[in-house]
XYZ file of C-alpha atoms in Angstrom:
458
model
C 4.122 45.406 -83.904
C 5.410 44.325 -87.092
C 7.403 41.452 -88.222
C 10.827 43.593 -87.542
C 9.746 44.061 -84.319
C 9.010 40.302 -83.577
C 12.712 39.412 -85.249
C 14.217 41.510 -83.162
C 12.433 40.262 -80.070
C 13.311 36.793 -81.384
C 17.164 37.706 -81.663
C 16.695 39.084 -78.279
C 16.300 35.732 -76.358
C 18.083 32.691 -75.964
C 15.054 30.779 -76.107
C 12.752 30.514 -79.120
C 9.800 32.776 -80.087
C 7.240 31.080 -81.955
C 4.489 32.307 -84.323
C 1.153 31.123 -85.378
C 2.298 30.326 -89.004
C 5.316 28.112 -87.392
C 5.322 24.396 -87.598
C 5.418 23.903 -84.112
C 2.310 26.315 -82.790
C -0.417 23.991 -82.209
C 1.718 21.668 -79.990
C 3.224 24.787 -78.390
C -0.045 26.294 -77.684
C -2.147 23.387 -76.872
C -3.353 23.242 -73.181
C -3.506 20.472 -70.427
C -7.774 21.146 -70.314
C -8.775 20.596 -74.026
C -11.862 22.269 -73.291
C -9.960 25.650 -73.554
C -8.677 26.505 -77.065
C -6.574 29.886 -77.252
C -4.580 31.170 -79.956
C -1.492 33.638 -78.856
C -0.217 35.487 -81.300
C 3.665 34.741 -79.952
C 4.851 32.222 -77.465
C 7.974 33.135 -76.046
C 10.028 29.759 -74.819
C 11.998 31.540 -72.243
C 15.639 30.081 -71.812
C 16.642 32.020 -68.009
C 15.693 34.863 -66.252
C 17.263 37.582 -68.918
C 14.669 36.033 -71.463
C 11.894 36.693 -68.818
C 12.645 40.106 -68.379
C 13.041 40.761 -72.012
C 9.908 39.214 -72.885
C 8.039 41.067 -70.227
C 9.301 44.345 -71.454
C 8.354 43.570 -74.965
C 4.876 42.440 -73.902
C 4.127 46.023 -71.840
C 5.883 48.341 -74.441
C 3.780 46.679 -77.315
C 0.670 46.538 -75.367
C -0.071 42.487 -75.458
C -1.837 40.677 -73.137
C 0.457 38.370 -71.140
C -0.020 34.991 -70.025
C 2.655 33.250 -67.995
C 2.890 29.167 -68.606
C 5.117 27.454 -65.917
C 4.147 23.580 -66.052
C 1.032 24.199 -68.155
C -1.056 22.265 -65.643
C -3.872 25.111 -65.217
C -7.390 23.410 -65.328
C -8.880 27.153 -65.996
C -6.140 27.491 -69.100
C -4.646 30.607 -67.841
C -1.490 29.641 -69.058
C -2.335 31.229 -72.640
C -4.075 34.059 -73.634
C -5.820 34.762 -77.393
C -3.929 37.209 -79.571
C -1.341 38.084 -76.826
C 1.768 36.779 -75.672
C 2.665 33.377 -73.669
C 6.088 34.174 -71.595
C 6.437 29.878 -71.358
C 8.763 28.944 -68.900
C 8.833 25.192 -69.525
C 12.298 24.999 -70.798
C 13.371 26.669 -67.044
C 14.058 23.528 -65.201
C 16.636 23.654 -62.991
C 16.638 21.684 -59.394
C 19.505 22.017 -57.029
C 19.173 20.119 -53.569
C 21.363 21.314 -50.734
C 20.861 18.136 -47.977
C 23.035 20.163 -45.672
C 20.447 22.907 -45.250
C 17.563 20.789 -46.394
C 16.772 23.109 -48.999
C 15.883 22.656 -52.931
C 16.188 25.483 -55.601
C 13.581 24.713 -58.266
C 12.960 26.353 -61.748
C 9.664 27.505 -62.975
C 9.106 25.204 -65.645
C 9.960 22.089 -63.375
C 6.791 19.193 -62.426
C 6.572 18.562 -58.788
C 7.507 14.670 -59.850
C 10.717 16.243 -61.259
C 11.497 17.728 -57.968
C 10.507 14.433 -55.962
C 12.896 12.708 -58.031
C 15.675 15.063 -56.974
C 14.642 15.340 -53.119
C 13.890 11.962 -53.056
C 17.765 10.739 -53.346
C 18.262 12.397 -49.958
C 15.020 11.238 -48.499
C 13.262 14.508 -48.455
C 10.505 16.407 -50.274
C 8.865 19.039 -50.521
C 5.006 19.319 -49.890
C 3.361 19.569 -53.222
C 0.139 18.246 -54.640
C -1.141 14.452 -55.825
C -0.176 14.302 -59.407
C 3.505 14.312 -60.421
C 2.741 15.954 -64.074
C 1.418 19.295 -62.242
C 3.567 22.394 -62.575
C 5.537 23.674 -59.375
C 4.997 27.443 -59.990
C 0.995 27.495 -60.506
C 0.515 25.005 -57.649
C 2.525 26.736 -55.238
C 1.669 30.459 -56.060
C -1.753 29.347 -55.157
C -0.905 27.495 -52.082
C -0.323 23.844 -52.847
C -1.455 21.165 -50.904
C -1.012 17.407 -50.552
C 0.255 14.253 -48.960
C 2.271 15.974 -46.712
C 0.365 19.148 -45.908
C -1.228 17.805 -42.562
C 2.697 17.048 -41.745
C 4.426 20.081 -43.070
C 2.086 22.694 -44.128
C 1.119 23.915 -47.621
C 3.943 24.326 -50.218
C 3.979 28.325 -49.472
C 4.594 27.457 -46.022
C 7.638 25.941 -47.363
C 8.862 28.705 -49.471
C 11.777 30.535 -48.119
C 12.818 32.797 -51.019
C 12.128 33.552 -55.092
C 13.450 35.302 -57.702
C 10.957 37.334 -59.679
C 10.558 39.590 -62.751
C 8.235 42.603 -61.811
C 5.670 44.626 -64.284
C 8.399 47.160 -64.741
C 11.227 44.531 -65.952
C 13.084 44.830 -62.748
C 14.495 41.424 -61.306
C 14.168 41.063 -57.657
C 14.837 38.597 -54.824
C 11.777 38.196 -52.325
C 12.843 36.520 -49.097
C 12.114 36.733 -45.376
C 14.461 39.940 -45.120
C 14.239 41.375 -48.385
C 11.181 42.467 -50.105
C 9.423 40.612 -47.429
C 5.887 41.905 -48.793
C 6.261 40.749 -51.910
C 7.232 37.210 -50.559
C 3.884 37.493 -48.382
C 1.881 38.142 -51.455
C 3.777 35.100 -53.548
C 2.204 33.001 -50.994
C -0.967 32.350 -52.016
C -1.379 35.419 -54.320
C -1.419 33.317 -57.423
C 0.715 34.978 -60.502
C -0.663 38.336 -59.984
C 2.729 40.182 -58.372
C 5.348 39.053 -61.299
C 6.935 36.083 -62.881
C 8.997 33.998 -60.518
C 11.890 32.602 -62.160
C 13.297 30.097 -59.250
C 12.045 29.160 -56.044
C 13.915 28.272 -52.854
C 11.697 25.326 -50.473
C 12.324 23.869 -47.377
C 12.649 20.275 -47.734
C 11.521 17.362 -45.109
C 11.945 13.757 -44.362
C 9.541 11.771 -46.700
C 11.111 8.347 -47.876
C 8.982 5.332 -47.920
C 5.266 5.718 -46.533
C 2.386 3.484 -46.095
C -0.221 4.585 -48.408
C -2.736 3.715 -51.006
C -6.379 3.492 -52.117
C -8.824 1.587 -50.271
C -11.856 1.771 -52.190
C -15.439 0.936 -50.993
C -18.814 0.933 -52.799
C -20.567 4.040 -52.872
C -23.246 1.905 -50.556
C -21.268 2.257 -48.135
C -20.122 5.838 -48.961
C -22.394 7.389 -45.890
C -20.652 5.121 -43.461
C -16.952 5.833 -44.568
C -17.979 9.754 -44.891
C -19.267 10.004 -41.166
C -16.044 8.393 -40.134
C -13.963 10.249 -41.984
C -15.529 13.671 -40.765
C -14.993 12.501 -37.041
C -11.403 10.621 -37.467
C -9.362 13.539 -38.802
C -10.219 15.705 -35.579
C -8.003 13.316 -33.887
C -5.821 11.852 -36.245
C -2.035 12.444 -36.101
C -0.550 15.111 -38.341
C 1.443 12.521 -40.267
C -1.783 10.788 -41.084
C -3.062 12.225 -44.292
C -6.510 10.641 -45.858
C -8.306 12.396 -48.572
C -11.545 11.298 -49.647
C -12.931 10.872 -53.058
C -16.560 9.884 -54.679
C -16.094 8.713 -58.458
C -16.040 5.534 -60.797
C -13.625 2.232 -60.865
C -12.169 3.024 -64.352
C -12.627 0.299 -66.517
C -9.360 -0.733 -67.293
C -6.423 -2.495 -65.783
C -5.058 -2.706 -63.012
C -8.615 -2.414 -61.629
C -10.002 -6.138 -61.481
C -12.679 -5.818 -64.308
C -15.580 -7.221 -62.057
C -15.531 -3.879 -60.449
C -15.402 -1.580 -63.625
C -17.675 0.959 -63.502
C -18.947 0.638 -59.814
C -19.768 3.893 -58.255
C -16.992 4.049 -55.271
C -16.072 5.947 -52.278
C -12.382 6.040 -52.212
C -9.707 6.918 -49.077
C -6.349 7.628 -50.255
C -4.518 6.799 -47.391
C -0.687 8.413 -46.459
C 1.204 7.791 -43.080
C 4.790 9.277 -42.938
C 5.561 8.254 -39.236
C 6.051 5.843 -37.065
C 3.170 2.955 -36.612
C 2.120 3.922 -40.250
C 0.715 0.104 -40.790
C -0.734 0.156 -37.452
C -2.288 3.112 -37.872
C -3.946 2.204 -41.456
C -4.925 -1.357 -39.586
C -6.974 0.529 -37.257
C -8.545 2.393 -40.141
C -9.373 -1.001 -41.946
C -10.904 -2.342 -38.626
C -13.336 0.277 -38.310
C -14.929 0.354 -41.824
C -16.612 -1.813 -44.252
C -14.834 -4.467 -46.366
C -13.699 -2.585 -49.130
C -13.919 -3.534 -52.510
C -10.140 -3.137 -52.986
C -7.539 -2.211 -50.841
C -4.156 -1.272 -52.135
C -2.696 0.480 -48.917
C 1.222 -0.726 -48.164
C 4.710 0.483 -47.884
C 5.388 2.957 -51.122
C 7.891 5.116 -51.926
C 7.062 9.068 -51.688
C 7.504 9.759 -55.624
C 5.638 6.754 -56.454
C 2.491 7.777 -54.400
C 2.742 10.849 -56.341
C 2.390 9.196 -59.654
C -0.969 7.057 -58.780
C -3.316 9.638 -60.614
C -0.974 10.369 -63.387
C -2.444 7.690 -66.234
C -5.912 9.129 -65.062
C -5.151 12.768 -65.961
C -3.256 12.648 -68.689
C -3.374 16.447 -71.003
C -5.955 16.892 -73.492
C -9.015 15.687 -71.427
C -11.981 17.650 -71.209
C -12.002 19.600 -67.518
C -14.311 21.426 -65.725
C -14.108 22.179 -62.146
C -15.625 23.731 -59.203
C -14.170 24.087 -55.745
C -14.810 25.379 -52.106
C -13.396 25.458 -48.931
C -14.986 23.334 -46.468
C -15.181 23.586 -42.553
C -17.476 20.746 -41.687
C -19.239 17.877 -43.013
C -22.937 17.679 -41.483
C -25.199 14.647 -42.449
C -26.916 16.730 -45.108
C -24.118 17.512 -47.145
C -23.228 14.314 -47.076
C -26.197 13.063 -48.419
C -25.905 16.049 -51.327
C -22.576 14.542 -52.151
C -23.607 11.015 -52.523
C -26.554 11.848 -54.321
C -24.742 13.393 -57.004
C -21.701 11.536 -57.042
C -23.943 8.683 -58.224
C -25.087 10.863 -61.315
C -21.534 11.412 -62.662
C -21.356 11.845 -66.307
C -18.511 10.004 -67.044
C -15.998 7.241 -65.502
C -13.245 10.030 -64.592
C -15.444 12.444 -63.244
C -14.943 12.969 -59.509
C -15.410 15.039 -56.283
C -12.525 15.007 -53.789
C -11.969 16.298 -50.039
C -8.260 17.478 -49.384
C -7.503 17.918 -45.791
C -6.005 21.201 -45.228
C -5.871 21.246 -41.168
C -3.080 19.897 -39.249
C 0.161 21.988 -39.527
C -1.997 24.274 -42.092
C -3.718 25.670 -39.165
C -0.325 26.180 -37.221
C -0.107 29.528 -39.464
C -2.321 32.729 -38.533
C -4.755 33.589 -41.094
C -2.308 37.029 -41.796
C 0.964 35.190 -41.772
C 0.601 34.392 -45.346
C -1.726 35.626 -49.166
C -3.331 32.115 -48.473
C -7.139 33.302 -47.530
C -8.530 30.200 -45.081
C -6.506 29.032 -42.225
C -9.466 27.379 -40.583
C -10.949 25.324 -43.087
C -10.929 21.400 -42.601
C -10.996 20.492 -46.346
C -10.254 21.769 -49.662
C -12.919 20.212 -52.449
C -12.870 19.919 -55.922
C -15.398 18.593 -58.163
C -14.381 18.031 -61.628
C -16.197 16.804 -64.674
C -13.703 14.790 -66.834
C -13.876 12.799 -70.211
C -11.934 12.780 -73.010
C -14.699 13.585 -75.441
C -15.392 16.903 -76.578
C -18.960 16.380 -77.093
C -19.437 15.519 -73.484
C -18.148 19.105 -72.637
C -21.882 20.367 -71.804
C -22.889 17.542 -69.628
C -19.605 17.593 -67.613
C -20.064 21.504 -67.223
C -23.699 20.697 -66.141
C -22.919 18.143 -63.536
C -19.947 19.911 -61.696
C -22.617 23.185 -61.638
C -25.097 21.345 -60.160
C -23.355 19.557 -57.727
C -21.451 22.393 -56.774
C -24.509 24.554 -55.951
C -26.088 21.845 -53.668
C -23.391 21.568 -51.490
C -21.997 25.099 -51.625
C -24.548 26.049 -49.169
C -22.872 23.731 -46.359
C -19.274 25.522 -47.399
C -17.254 28.554 -47.161
C -17.708 31.575 -49.509
C -14.247 30.622 -51.291
C -12.056 28.461 -52.452
C -8.775 26.956 -53.544
C -7.997 29.434 -56.395
C -6.439 26.618 -58.601
C -9.871 24.774 -58.528
C -11.281 27.555 -60.222
C -12.280 27.940 -63.770
C -12.128 31.280 -65.668
C -15.953 32.189 -64.966
C -16.260 32.388 -61.096
C -16.203 36.172 -61.375
C -14.472 38.684 -58.812
C -16.658 38.174 -55.724
C -15.622 34.629 -55.302
C -11.709 35.473 -55.952
C -12.351 38.014 -53.048
C -13.986 35.713 -50.856
C -11.178 32.888 -51.321
C -8.517 35.748 -49.739
C -11.097 36.661 -47.185
C -9.365 39.464 -44.910
C -6.539 39.340 -46.742
C -7.639 40.733 -50.195
C -7.489 44.262 -49.716
C -3.556 43.972 -48.436
C -3.119 41.891 -51.677
C -4.997 44.645 -53.830
C -2.573 47.254 -52.514
C 0.300 45.023 -52.822
C -0.758 44.592 -56.312
C -0.635 48.303 -56.711
C 3.003 48.481 -55.613
C 3.969 46.006 -57.794
C 2.149 45.790 -60.995
C -0.234 49.324 -60.587
C -1.559 48.688 -64.497
C -2.602 44.879 -63.909
C -0.188 43.704 -66.411
C -0.254 40.246 -64.891
C -4.121 40.008 -65.503
C -4.693 36.667 -66.949
C -4.844 34.527 -63.756
C -7.610 34.393 -60.779
C -6.919 38.399 -61.060
C -6.344 40.883 -58.015
C -7.196 44.257 -59.199
C -4.828 46.886 -58.009
C -6.401 48.903 -55.197
C -7.142 52.864 -56.180
């Protein structure tokens, strides 16, 4: 590949092609997780599906490793690749809400917050994650769980159709009646099967909820966690609570007298009748909190509560697991390691994936675990690059202590790039052989391998 090849490629696109010696290169290549630094040879900032088709063909024909970047939120840095081609979809931000059919069509560069803004005008939402800056594409393709999961299922459970550019350059539509096997694979199989250039989602009622954080001192964590594991078994699907072990940030709006305290937080969200009464019952059952900010809240606002704590450019190292039960010994291990968190931003979260998530059978989608109760993430986070080793060591030690109580696999979006093939296979469980066979059908040369990779079956 020479300069003439690149010039022809650039001329064939509506969007720009950014090279290493261009003025905007460092900004264009910068990743959400600053612990990871990659230097792609070319960044193709695509304007439409035609650009994506051209870029896939160019990268394939020139033998370049290809990475796909949507919203750019990938914690493992898999939206970029050294000395290869980044197909950057961040400019493809079209959103069209159909209130009559309760659907929304979304471009692959959109963030969940941008979609929330569009659907909220109609009192609707798609079940996405908990941070509004997260990209729709990466979140959805690996499953997508958040505040509405217990009520409406995962993001993939609400994915109706997708436009896809395959490894051979073809543009296809994956839907229930056309390329249904490809749609099955996209519903949890990550970016392994092609480049999605448009998503069609089903929307659901989610306007004004009752939610927010209720924060307890870490000394109350054992009581809160024991209550929490029992409560979920009988809670209404409209009532979602995730549990966190972390530190009160030393900044506004948190009261100065609590700055730096280790905490156990319940982030409550109720999207149904009797919401305030249901949360009041929780309050009555638990110790007096340090902070209680739960109240009426618009769904898009709830989605932004963590944004300020998670800006781009921090150091991140995370480990995940699917969790089915939370015995007392596991609770003790969690509290002991959370108490040793290396920074104010480091955390452990347990996100519920029961309720409506369990309504689907194991083989209905590529998502590998339909009987887990939680998706757990342990994240070492800090702005200082000098703290990177400490973040990794803490997260790994914490995970090693609690993993014996957990299932073997994890949510692929909570895995770094050092997990190994065994962990990926465990994360998909009995669905993995079918995924490998579909990989051989749609991407037999494993062109799309910069991801939590599913290898083509032999």
